[in-house]
mmCIF file with all atom_site columns, C-alpha atoms in Angstrom:
data_model
loop_
_atom_site.group_PDB
_atom_site.id
_atom_site.type_symbol
_atom_site.label_atom_id
_atom_site.label_alt_id
_atom_site.label_comp_id
_atom_site.label_asym_id
_atom_site.label_entity_id
_atom_site.label_seq_id
_atom_site.pdbx_PDB_ins_code
_atom_site.Cartn_x
_atom_site.Cartn_y
_atom_site.Cartn_z
_atom_site.occupancy
_atom_site.B_iso_or_equiv
_atom_site.pdbx_formal_charge
_atom_site.auth_seq_id
_atom_site.auth_comp_id
_atom_site.auth_asym_id
_atom_site.auth_atom_id
_atom_site.pdbx_PDB_model_num
ATOM 1   C CA . MET A 1 1   ? 0.000  0.000  0.000  1.00 93.00 ? 1   MET A CA 1
ATOM 2   C CA . LYS A 1 2   ? 1.276  3.458  -0.923 1.00 96.00 ? 2   LYS A CA 1
ATOM 3   C CA . PRO A 1 3   ? 1.355  5.639  2.212  1.00 98.00 ? 3   PRO A CA 1
ATOM 4   C CA . SER A 1 4   ? -0.806 8.766  2.378  1.00 98.00 ? 4   SER A CA 1
ATOM 5   C CA . ILE A 1 5   ? 1.474  10.757 4.696  1.00 98.00 ? 5   ILE A CA 1
ATOM 6   C CA . VAL A 1 6   ? 5.121  10.732 5.747  1.00 98.00 ? 6   VAL A CA 1
ATOM 7   C CA . VAL A 1 7   ? 6.086  11.228 9.398  1.00 99.00 ? 7   VAL A CA 1
ATOM 8   C CA . PHE A 1 8   ? 9.628  12.295 10.269 1.00 99.00 ? 8   PHE A CA 1
ATOM 9   C CA . ASP A 1 9   ? 11.472 12.064 13.529 1.00 98.00 ? 9   ASP A CA 1
ATOM 10  C CA . LEU A 1 10  ? 13.650 15.158 13.915 1.00 98.00 ? 10  LEU A CA 1
ATOM 11  C CA . GLY A 1 11  ? 17.008 14.373 15.559 1.00 97.00 ? 11  GLY A CA 1
ATOM 12  C CA . LYS A 1 12  ? 19.317 12.162 13.468 1.00 98.00 ? 12  LYS A CA 1
ATOM 13  C CA . VAL A 1 13  ? 16.686 12.094 10.708 1.00 98.00 ? 13  VAL A CA 1
ATOM 14  C CA . LEU A 1 14  ? 16.350 15.705 9.513  1.00 98.00 ? 14  LEU A CA 1
ATOM 15  C CA . VAL A 1 15  ? 18.901 17.400 11.774 1.00 98.00 ? 15  VAL A CA 1
ATOM 16  C CA . ASP A 1 16  ? 22.011 16.023 13.402 1.00 97.00 ? 16  ASP A CA 1
ATOM 17  C CA . PHE A 1 17  ? 22.859 17.052 16.961 1.00 95.00 ? 17  PHE A CA 1
ATOM 18  C CA . ASP A 1 18  ? 25.718 16.835 19.419 1.00 94.00 ? 18  ASP A CA 1
ATOM 19  C CA . TYR A 1 19  ? 25.065 17.459 23.117 1.00 90.00 ? 19  TYR A CA 1
ATOM 20  C CA . SER A 1 20  ? 28.805 17.680 23.738 1.00 92.00 ? 20  SER A CA 1
ATOM 21  C CA . ILE A 1 21  ? 28.675 21.158 22.145 1.00 94.00 ? 21  ILE A CA 1
ATOM 22  C CA . ALA A 1 22  ? 26.275 22.275 24.866 1.00 94.00 ? 22  ALA A CA 1
ATOM 23  C CA . GLY A 1 23  ? 28.300 20.511 27.530 1.00 94.00 ? 23  GLY A CA 1
ATOM 24  C CA . ARG A 1 24  ? 31.505 22.337 26.615 1.00 95.00 ? 24  ARG A CA 1
ATOM 25  C CA . ARG A 1 25  ? 29.833 25.753 26.566 1.00 96.00 ? 25  ARG A CA 1
ATOM 26  C CA . ILE A 1 26  ? 28.025 25.210 29.850 1.00 97.00 ? 26  ILE A CA 1
ATOM 27  C CA . ALA A 1 27  ? 31.166 23.820 31.488 1.00 97.00 ? 27  ALA A CA 1
ATOM 28  C CA . ALA A 1 28  ? 33.144 26.915 30.502 1.00 97.00 ? 28  ALA A CA 1
ATOM 29  C CA . GLN A 1 29  ? 30.920 28.916 32.877 1.00 96.00 ? 29  GLN A CA 1
ATOM 30  C CA . SER A 1 30  ? 30.451 26.270 35.570 1.00 97.00 ? 30  SER A CA 1
ATOM 31  C CA . LYS A 1 31  ? 32.174 24.954 38.657 1.00 96.00 ? 31  LYS A CA 1
ATOM 32  C CA . ILE A 1 32  ? 32.459 21.418 37.239 1.00 96.00 ? 32  ILE A CA 1
ATOM 33  C CA . SER A 1 33  ? 34.418 20.057 34.287 1.00 94.00 ? 33  SER A CA 1
ATOM 34  C CA . ASP A 1 34  ? 33.226 19.348 30.760 1.00 94.00 ? 34  ASP A CA 1
ATOM 35  C CA . PRO A 1 35  ? 33.127 15.541 31.345 1.00 93.00 ? 35  PRO A CA 1
ATOM 36  C CA . GLU A 1 36  ? 31.141 16.086 34.536 1.00 94.00 ? 36  GLU A CA 1
ATOM 37  C CA . VAL A 1 37  ? 28.630 18.308 32.737 1.00 94.00 ? 37  VAL A CA 1
ATOM 38  C CA . GLN A 1 38  ? 28.330 15.692 29.971 1.00 91.00 ? 38  GLN A CA 1
ATOM 39  C CA . ALA A 1 39  ? 27.747 12.937 32.512 1.00 91.00 ? 39  ALA A CA 1
ATOM 40  C CA . PHE A 1 40  ? 25.128 15.026 34.261 1.00 91.00 ? 40  PHE A CA 1
ATOM 41  C CA . LEU A 1 41  ? 23.239 15.799 31.032 1.00 87.00 ? 41  LEU A CA 1
ATOM 42  C CA . ASN A 1 42  ? 23.452 12.167 29.897 1.00 87.00 ? 42  ASN A CA 1
ATOM 43  C CA . HIS A 1 43  ? 22.430 10.452 33.121 1.00 88.00 ? 43  HIS A CA 1
ATOM 44  C CA . SER A 1 44  ? 20.239 12.861 35.053 1.00 91.00 ? 44  SER A CA 1
ATOM 45  C CA . PRO A 1 45  ? 16.457 12.325 34.767 1.00 94.00 ? 45  PRO A CA 1
ATOM 46  C CA . LEU A 1 46  ? 16.062 16.079 34.235 1.00 94.00 ? 46  LEU A CA 1
ATOM 47  C CA . LEU A 1 47  ? 16.109 15.984 30.429 1.00 94.00 ? 47  LEU A CA 1
ATOM 48  C CA . TYR A 1 48  ? 13.456 13.261 30.381 1.00 95.00 ? 48  TYR A CA 1
ATOM 49  C CA . ARG A 1 49  ? 11.286 15.312 32.722 1.00 97.00 ? 49  ARG A CA 1
ATOM 50  C CA . TYR A 1 50  ? 11.775 18.447 30.620 1.00 97.00 ? 50  TYR A CA 1
ATOM 51  C CA . GLU A 1 51  ? 11.016 16.653 27.343 1.00 97.00 ? 51  GLU A CA 1
ATOM 52  C CA . THR A 1 52  ? 7.844  15.107 28.737 1.00 97.00 ? 52  THR A CA 1
ATOM 53  C CA . GLY A 1 53  ? 6.543  18.461 29.940 1.00 97.00 ? 53  GLY A CA 1
ATOM 54  C CA . LEU A 1 54  ? 6.920  17.598 33.618 1.00 97.00 ? 54  LEU A CA 1
ATOM 55  C CA . MET A 1 55  ? 9.042  20.656 34.293 1.00 97.00 ? 55  MET A CA 1
ATOM 56  C CA . THR A 1 56  ? 9.211  24.120 32.765 1.00 97.00 ? 56  THR A CA 1
ATOM 57  C CA . ARG A 1 57  ? 12.146 25.688 30.972 1.00 97.00 ? 57  ARG A CA 1
ATOM 58  C CA . GLN A 1 58  ? 12.884 27.818 34.042 1.00 97.00 ? 58  GLN A CA 1
ATOM 59  C CA . GLU A 1 59  ? 12.740 24.808 36.363 1.00 97.00 ? 59  GLU A CA 1
ATOM 60  C CA . PHE A 1 60  ? 15.102 22.903 34.063 1.00 97.00 ? 60  PHE A CA 1
ATOM 61  C CA . PHE A 1 61  ? 17.524 25.832 34.029 1.00 97.00 ? 61  PHE A CA 1
ATOM 62  C CA . GLU A 1 62  ? 17.426 26.171 37.829 1.00 97.00 ? 62  GLU A CA 1
ATOM 63  C CA . GLU A 1 63  ? 18.116 22.452 38.320 1.00 96.00 ? 63  GLU A CA 1
ATOM 64  C CA . VAL A 1 64  ? 21.044 22.453 35.882 1.00 96.00 ? 64  VAL A CA 1
ATOM 65  C CA . ARG A 1 65  ? 22.440 25.646 37.423 1.00 96.00 ? 65  ARG A CA 1
ATOM 66  C CA . GLY A 1 66  ? 22.186 24.135 40.885 1.00 96.00 ? 66  GLY A CA 1
ATOM 67  C CA . ALA A 1 67  ? 24.032 20.982 39.819 1.00 95.00 ? 67  ALA A CA 1
ATOM 68  C CA . THR A 1 68  ? 26.743 22.630 37.730 1.00 96.00 ? 68  THR A CA 1
ATOM 69  C CA . GLY A 1 69  ? 27.192 26.083 39.248 1.00 97.00 ? 69  GLY A CA 1
ATOM 70  C CA . PHE A 1 70  ? 26.525 27.655 35.837 1.00 98.00 ? 70  PHE A CA 1
ATOM 71  C CA . ARG A 1 71  ? 27.169 31.385 36.150 1.00 97.00 ? 71  ARG A CA 1
ATOM 72  C CA . GLY A 1 72  ? 25.162 32.675 33.190 1.00 97.00 ? 72  GLY A CA 1
ATOM 73  C CA . GLY A 1 73  ? 21.504 33.605 32.955 1.00 97.00 ? 73  GLY A CA 1
ATOM 74  C CA . PRO A 1 74  ? 18.567 31.688 31.463 1.00 97.00 ? 74  PRO A CA 1
ATOM 75  C CA . GLU A 1 75  ? 18.871 33.218 27.995 1.00 96.00 ? 75  GLU A CA 1
ATOM 76  C CA . GLU A 1 76  ? 22.564 32.455 27.692 1.00 96.00 ? 76  GLU A CA 1
ATOM 77  C CA . PHE A 1 77  ? 21.980 28.933 28.972 1.00 97.00 ? 77  PHE A CA 1
ATOM 78  C CA . GLY A 1 78  ? 19.163 28.453 26.464 1.00 96.00 ? 78  GLY A CA 1
ATOM 79  C CA . GLY A 1 79  ? 21.428 29.479 23.611 1.00 96.00 ? 79  GLY A CA 1
ATOM 80  C CA . PHE A 1 80  ? 24.163 27.086 24.727 1.00 96.00 ? 80  PHE A CA 1
ATOM 81  C CA . PHE A 1 81  ? 21.732 24.228 25.281 1.00 94.00 ? 81  PHE A CA 1
ATOM 82  C CA . ALA A 1 82  ? 19.827 24.576 21.995 1.00 95.00 ? 82  ALA A CA 1
ATOM 83  C CA . ASP A 1 83  ? 22.558 25.497 19.504 1.00 96.00 ? 83  ASP A CA 1
ATOM 84  C CA . ILE A 1 84  ? 23.660 21.910 18.899 1.00 96.00 ? 84  ILE A CA 1
ATOM 85  C CA . PHE A 1 85  ? 21.925 21.143 15.597 1.00 97.00 ? 85  PHE A CA 1
ATOM 86  C CA . SER A 1 86  ? 22.959 20.959 11.945 1.00 97.00 ? 86  SER A CA 1
ATOM 87  C CA . GLU A 1 87  ? 20.826 20.152 8.907  1.00 97.00 ? 87  GLU A CA 1
ATOM 88  C CA . MET A 1 88  ? 21.127 16.799 7.134  1.00 98.00 ? 88  MET A CA 1
ATOM 89  C CA . PRO A 1 89  ? 20.951 18.066 3.517  1.00 98.00 ? 89  PRO A CA 1
ATOM 90  C CA . PRO A 1 90  ? 19.951 14.795 1.780  1.00 98.00 ? 90  PRO A CA 1
ATOM 91  C CA . MET A 1 91  ? 16.984 14.410 4.125  1.00 98.00 ? 91  MET A CA 1
ATOM 92  C CA . ILE A 1 92  ? 15.964 18.059 3.806  1.00 98.00 ? 92  ILE A CA 1
ATOM 93  C CA . ALA A 1 93  ? 16.006 17.545 0.029  1.00 98.00 ? 93  ALA A CA 1
ATOM 94  C CA . LEU A 1 94  ? 13.931 14.362 0.344  1.00 98.00 ? 94  LEU A CA 1
ATOM 95  C CA . HIS A 1 95  ? 11.346 16.190 2.408  1.00 98.00 ? 95  HIS A CA 1
ATOM 96  C CA . ALA A 1 96  ? 11.210 19.012 -0.147 1.00 98.00 ? 96  ALA A CA 1
ATOM 97  C CA . GLU A 1 97  ? 10.580 16.485 -2.934 1.00 98.00 ? 97  GLU A CA 1
ATOM 98  C CA . LEU A 1 98  ? 7.715  14.924 -1.016 1.00 98.00 ? 98  LEU A CA 1
ATOM 99  C CA . ARG A 1 99  ? 6.202  18.363 -0.492 1.00 98.00 ? 99  ARG A CA 1
ATOM 100 C CA . ARG A 1 100 ? 6.451  19.104 -4.215 1.00 98.00 ? 100 ARG A CA 1
ATOM 101 C CA . LYS A 1 101 ? 4.539  15.863 -4.830 1.00 97.00 ? 101 LYS A CA 1
ATOM 102 C CA . GLY A 1 102 ? 1.773  17.156 -2.549 1.00 98.00 ? 102 GLY A CA 1
ATOM 103 C CA . ILE A 1 103 ? 2.343  14.518 0.130  1.00 98.00 ? 103 ILE A CA 1
ATOM 104 C CA . PRO A 1 104 ? 1.450  15.693 3.653  1.00 98.00 ? 104 PRO A CA 1
ATOM 105 C CA . THR A 1 105 ? 4.355  15.509 6.112  1.00 98.00 ? 105 THR A CA 1
ATOM 106 C CA . TYR A 1 106 ? 4.606  15.678 9.898  1.00 99.00 ? 106 TYR A CA 1
ATOM 107 C CA . ILE A 1 107 ? 7.293  16.141 12.557 1.00 98.00 ? 107 ILE A CA 1
ATOM 108 C CA . PHE A 1 108 ? 7.110  13.575 15.384 1.00 98.00 ? 108 PHE A CA 1
ATOM 109 C CA . SER A 1 109 ? 9.789  14.211 17.997 1.00 98.00 ? 109 SER A CA 1
ATOM 110 C CA . ASN A 1 110 ? 10.948 13.617 21.545 1.00 98.00 ? 110 ASN A CA 1
ATOM 111 C CA . THR A 1 111 ? 12.155 17.141 22.242 1.00 97.00 ? 111 THR A CA 1
ATOM 112 C CA . ASN A 1 112 ? 11.871 20.334 24.288 1.00 97.00 ? 112 ASN A CA 1
ATOM 113 C CA . ASP A 1 113 ? 10.743 23.899 23.694 1.00 97.00 ? 113 ASP A CA 1
ATOM 114 C CA . LEU A 1 114 ? 14.279 25.361 23.700 1.00 96.00 ? 114 LEU A CA 1
ATOM 115 C CA . ALA A 1 115 ? 15.314 23.046 20.874 1.00 97.00 ? 115 ALA A CA 1
ATOM 116 C CA . ILE A 1 116 ? 12.165 23.701 18.861 1.00 97.00 ? 116 ILE A CA 1
ATOM 117 C CA . GLU A 1 117 ? 12.453 27.474 19.193 1.00 97.00 ? 117 GLU A CA 1
ATOM 118 C CA . HIS A 1 118 ? 16.063 27.319 17.995 1.00 97.00 ? 118 HIS A CA 1
ATOM 119 C CA . ILE A 1 119 ? 15.272 25.045 15.031 1.00 98.00 ? 119 ILE A CA 1
ATOM 120 C CA . ARG A 1 120 ? 12.237 27.078 14.021 1.00 97.00 ? 120 ARG A CA 1
ATOM 121 C CA . ARG A 1 121 ? 14.321 30.267 14.077 1.00 97.00 ? 121 ARG A CA 1
ATOM 122 C CA . ASN A 1 122 ? 17.358 28.900 12.231 1.00 97.00 ? 122 ASN A CA 1
ATOM 123 C CA . PHE A 1 123 ? 16.182 26.233 9.779  1.00 98.00 ? 123 PHE A CA 1
ATOM 124 C CA . PRO A 1 124 ? 13.650 27.400 7.164  1.00 98.00 ? 124 PRO A CA 1
ATOM 125 C CA . PHE A 1 125 ? 12.676 23.861 6.126  1.00 98.00 ? 125 PHE A CA 1
ATOM 126 C CA . PHE A 1 126 ? 11.028 23.387 9.520  1.00 98.00 ? 126 PHE A CA 1
ATOM 127 C CA . ALA A 1 127 ? 8.084  25.625 8.572  1.00 98.00 ? 127 ALA A CA 1
ATOM 128 C CA . ASN A 1 128 ? 7.042  23.317 5.734  1.00 98.00 ? 128 ASN A CA 1
ATOM 129 C CA . PHE A 1 129 ? 5.155  20.551 7.547  1.00 98.00 ? 129 PHE A CA 1
ATOM 130 C CA . ASP A 1 130 ? 1.433  19.912 7.923  1.00 98.00 ? 130 ASP A CA 1
ATOM 131 C CA . GLY A 1 131 ? 1.653  19.231 11.649 1.00 98.00 ? 131 GLY A CA 1
ATOM 132 C CA . TYR A 1 132 ? 3.990  18.809 14.601 1.00 98.00 ? 132 TYR A CA 1
ATOM 133 C CA . ILE A 1 133 ? 3.828  16.389 17.529 1.00 98.00 ? 133 ILE A CA 1
ATOM 134 C CA . PHE A 1 134 ? 6.315  17.166 20.317 1.00 98.00 ? 134 PHE A CA 1
ATOM 135 C CA . SER A 1 135 ? 6.786  15.046 23.435 1.00 98.00 ? 135 SER A CA 1
ATOM 136 C CA . HIS A 1 136 ? 6.907  18.062 25.759 1.00 98.00 ? 136 HIS A CA 1
ATOM 137 C CA . GLU A 1 137 ? 3.449  19.133 24.545 1.00 98.00 ? 137 GLU A CA 1
ATOM 138 C CA . VAL A 1 138 ? 1.855  15.668 24.519 1.00 98.00 ? 138 VAL A CA 1
ATOM 139 C CA . ARG A 1 139 ? 3.542  14.806 27.841 1.00 98.00 ? 139 ARG A CA 1
ATOM 140 C CA . ALA A 1 140 ? 4.650  11.440 26.543 1.00 98.00 ? 140 ALA A CA 1
ATOM 141 C CA . MET A 1 141 ? 7.809  10.279 24.779 1.00 98.00 ? 141 MET A CA 1
ATOM 142 C CA . LYS A 1 142 ? 8.196  7.694  22.053 1.00 98.00 ? 142 LYS A CA 1
ATOM 143 C CA . PRO A 1 143 ? 7.741  4.734  22.251 1.00 98.00 ? 143 PRO A CA 1
ATOM 144 C CA . ASP A 1 144 ? 4.789  5.488  24.607 1.00 98.00 ? 144 ASP A CA 1
ATOM 145 C CA . ALA A 1 145 ? 1.505  4.753  22.789 1.00 98.00 ? 145 ALA A CA 1
ATOM 146 C CA . LYS A 1 146 ? 0.048  8.122  23.831 1.00 98.00 ? 146 LYS A CA 1
ATOM 147 C CA . ILE A 1 147 ? 2.270  10.107 21.476 1.00 98.00 ? 147 ILE A CA 1
ATOM 148 C CA . TYR A 1 148 ? 1.506  7.786  18.526 1.00 98.00 ? 148 TYR A CA 1
ATOM 149 C CA . GLU A 1 149 ? -2.195 8.218  19.209 1.00 98.00 ? 149 GLU A CA 1
ATOM 150 C CA . ALA A 1 150 ? -1.698 12.006 19.120 1.00 98.00 ? 150 ALA A CA 1
ATOM 151 C CA . LEU A 1 151 ? -0.139 11.767 15.652 1.00 98.00 ? 151 LEU A CA 1
ATOM 152 C CA . GLU A 1 152 ? -2.996 9.599  14.381 1.00 98.00 ? 152 GLU A CA 1
ATOM 153 C CA . LYS A 1 153 ? -5.552 12.019 15.778 1.00 98.00 ? 153 LYS A CA 1
ATOM 154 C CA . MET A 1 154 ? -3.846 15.067 14.282 1.00 98.00 ? 154 MET A CA 1
ATOM 155 C CA . SER A 1 155 ? -3.358 13.527 10.839 1.00 98.00 ? 155 SER A CA 1
ATOM 156 C CA . GLY A 1 156 ? -6.588 11.551 10.652 1.00 98.00 ? 156 GLY A CA 1
ATOM 157 C CA . LYS A 1 157 ? -4.563 8.593  9.325  1.00 98.00 ? 157 LYS A CA 1
ATOM 158 C CA . ARG A 1 158 ? -4.067 5.076  10.643 1.00 98.00 ? 158 ARG A CA 1
ATOM 159 C CA . GLY A 1 159 ? -2.065 1.937  9.965  1.00 98.00 ? 159 GLY A CA 1
ATOM 160 C CA . ALA A 1 160 ? -0.386 1.560  6.581  1.00 98.00 ? 160 ALA A CA 1
ATOM 161 C CA . GLU A 1 161 ? -1.536 5.029  5.485  1.00 98.00 ? 161 GLU A CA 1
ATOM 162 C CA . ILE A 1 162 ? 1.386  6.305  7.601  1.00 98.00 ? 162 ILE A CA 1
ATOM 163 C CA . LEU A 1 163 ? 5.062  6.041  6.633  1.00 98.00 ? 163 LEU A CA 1
ATOM 164 C CA . TYR A 1 164 ? 7.321  6.779  9.609  1.00 99.00 ? 164 TYR A CA 1
ATOM 165 C CA . LEU A 1 165 ? 11.088 7.427  9.613  1.00 99.00 ? 165 LEU A CA 1
ATOM 166 C CA . ASP A 1 166 ? 13.067 7.301  12.864 1.00 98.00 ? 166 ASP A CA 1
ATOM 167 C CA . ASP A 1 167 ? 16.634 6.417  13.843 1.00 98.00 ? 167 ASP A CA 1
ATOM 168 C CA . ARG A 1 168 ? 15.678 4.398  16.939 1.00 98.00 ? 168 ARG A CA 1
ATOM 169 C CA . GLN A 1 169 ? 14.573 0.790  16.653 1.00 98.00 ? 169 GLN A CA 1
ATOM 170 C CA . GLU A 1 170 ? 12.212 0.876  19.630 1.00 98.00 ? 170 GLU A CA 1
ATOM 171 C CA . ASN A 1 171 ? 10.390 3.857  18.148 1.00 98.00 ? 171 ASN A CA 1
ATOM 172 C CA . VAL A 1 172 ? 9.810  2.349  14.714 1.00 98.00 ? 172 VAL A CA 1
ATOM 173 C CA . ASP A 1 173 ? 8.848  -0.942 16.371 1.00 98.00 ? 173 ASP A CA 1
ATOM 174 C CA . ALA A 1 174 ? 6.074  0.870  18.238 1.00 98.00 ? 174 ALA A CA 1
ATOM 175 C CA . GLY A 1 175 ? 4.867  2.350  14.951 1.00 98.00 ? 175 GLY A CA 1
ATOM 176 C CA . ALA A 1 176 ? 4.991  -1.038 13.213 1.00 98.00 ? 176 ALA A CA 1
ATOM 177 C CA . ALA A 1 177 ? 2.905  -2.505 16.046 1.00 98.00 ? 177 ALA A CA 1
ATOM 178 C CA . ARG A 1 178 ? 0.185  -0.018 15.090 1.00 98.00 ? 178 ARG A CA 1
ATOM 179 C CA . GLY A 1 179 ? 0.368  -1.083 11.446 1.00 98.00 ? 179 GLY A CA 1
ATOM 180 C CA . TRP A 1 180 ? 2.407  1.923  10.301 1.00 99.00 ? 180 TRP A CA 1
ATOM 181 C CA . GLN A 1 181 ? 4.911  1.438  7.499  1.00 98.00 ? 181 GLN A CA 1
ATOM 182 C CA . ILE A 1 182 ? 8.357  2.172  8.889  1.00 98.00 ? 182 ILE A CA 1
ATOM 183 C CA . ILE A 1 183 ? 11.893 3.057  7.861  1.00 98.00 ? 183 ILE A CA 1
ATOM 184 C CA . LEU A 1 184 ? 14.690 2.721  10.398 1.00 98.00 ? 184 LEU A CA 1
ATOM 185 C CA . GLN A 1 185 ? 17.084 5.471  9.397  1.00 98.00 ? 185 GLN A CA 1
ATOM 186 C CA . THR A 1 186 ? 20.704 4.369  9.344  1.00 97.00 ? 186 THR A CA 1
ATOM 187 C CA . ASP A 1 187 ? 21.803 6.213  6.223  1.00 97.00 ? 187 ASP A CA 1
ATOM 188 C CA . PRO A 1 188 ? 20.058 8.966  4.232  1.00 98.00 ? 188 PRO A CA 1
ATOM 189 C CA . ALA A 1 189 ? 20.663 7.244  0.889  1.00 98.00 ? 189 ALA A CA 1
ATOM 190 C CA . LYS A 1 190 ? 19.084 4.055  2.183  1.00 98.00 ? 190 LYS A CA 1
ATOM 191 C CA . SER A 1 191 ? 16.096 5.978  3.560  1.00 98.00 ? 191 SER A CA 1
ATOM 192 C CA . ARG A 1 192 ? 15.600 7.681  0.205  1.00 98.00 ? 192 ARG A CA 1
ATOM 193 C CA . ALA A 1 193 ? 15.753 4.352  -1.638 1.00 98.00 ? 193 ALA A CA 1
ATOM 194 C CA . GLU A 1 194 ? 13.097 2.915  0.675  1.00 98.00 ? 194 GLU A CA 1
ATOM 195 C CA . VAL A 1 195 ? 10.831 5.952  0.145  1.00 98.00 ? 195 VAL A CA 1
ATOM 196 C CA . GLU A 1 196 ? 11.281 5.561  -3.618 1.00 97.00 ? 196 GLU A CA 1
ATOM 197 C CA . SER A 1 197 ? 10.417 1.851  -3.405 1.00 97.00 ? 197 SER A CA 1
ATOM 198 C CA . LEU A 1 198 ? 7.023  2.791  -1.971 1.00 98.00 ? 198 LEU A CA 1
ATOM 199 C CA . GLY A 1 199 ? 6.197  4.872  -5.035 1.00 97.00 ? 199 GLY A CA 1
ATOM 200 C CA . LEU A 1 200 ? 6.211  8.228  -3.273 1.00 97.00 ? 200 LEU A CA 1
ATOM 201 C CA . LEU A 1 201 ? 8.697  9.927  -5.604 1.00 95.00 ? 201 LEU A CA 1
ATOM 202 C CA . ASP A 1 202 ? 7.310  8.698  -8.946 1.00 88.00 ? 202 ASP A CA 1
#
């Protein structure tokens, strides 16, 4: 079955990211070292709580400042924390081709409001989607069923009508369990070939 819509994860699918960039910048104004900041960001439950909408941006900042001794203000912290992304040109081009074909597309991402504000401000492609599902707004993260249900409700599509690209196996598995067609992104060229095989670029 040819899908009716295409759903894109954001990180490692349309944009690459590197949290070590944020770690280095935060550490430069903190009382702890770069590796300690990285370990804190990687292993603390704070990011999960922030990305599921369980804490506000200000609360997240205060918790990180308390743990690291960060000396800057919220705006400076937000810039450091969010400016970690770079476009993946082959995937941006693929999305643009789908749009030219008139195929509806959606963003479906575990993320936070700082990241989304930064991407919206700096990457023009991000404006060209039919809808956006963010974990911090839905208050659930993939692979939780609640966020998949939100995408189905927004799009009005179900099962094999949906083609879903994500770089994490557990996330595409949850989509497949709902009957969605899935592409596990490991390489942009491979993802493009799989989209072509479904007849979406004819």
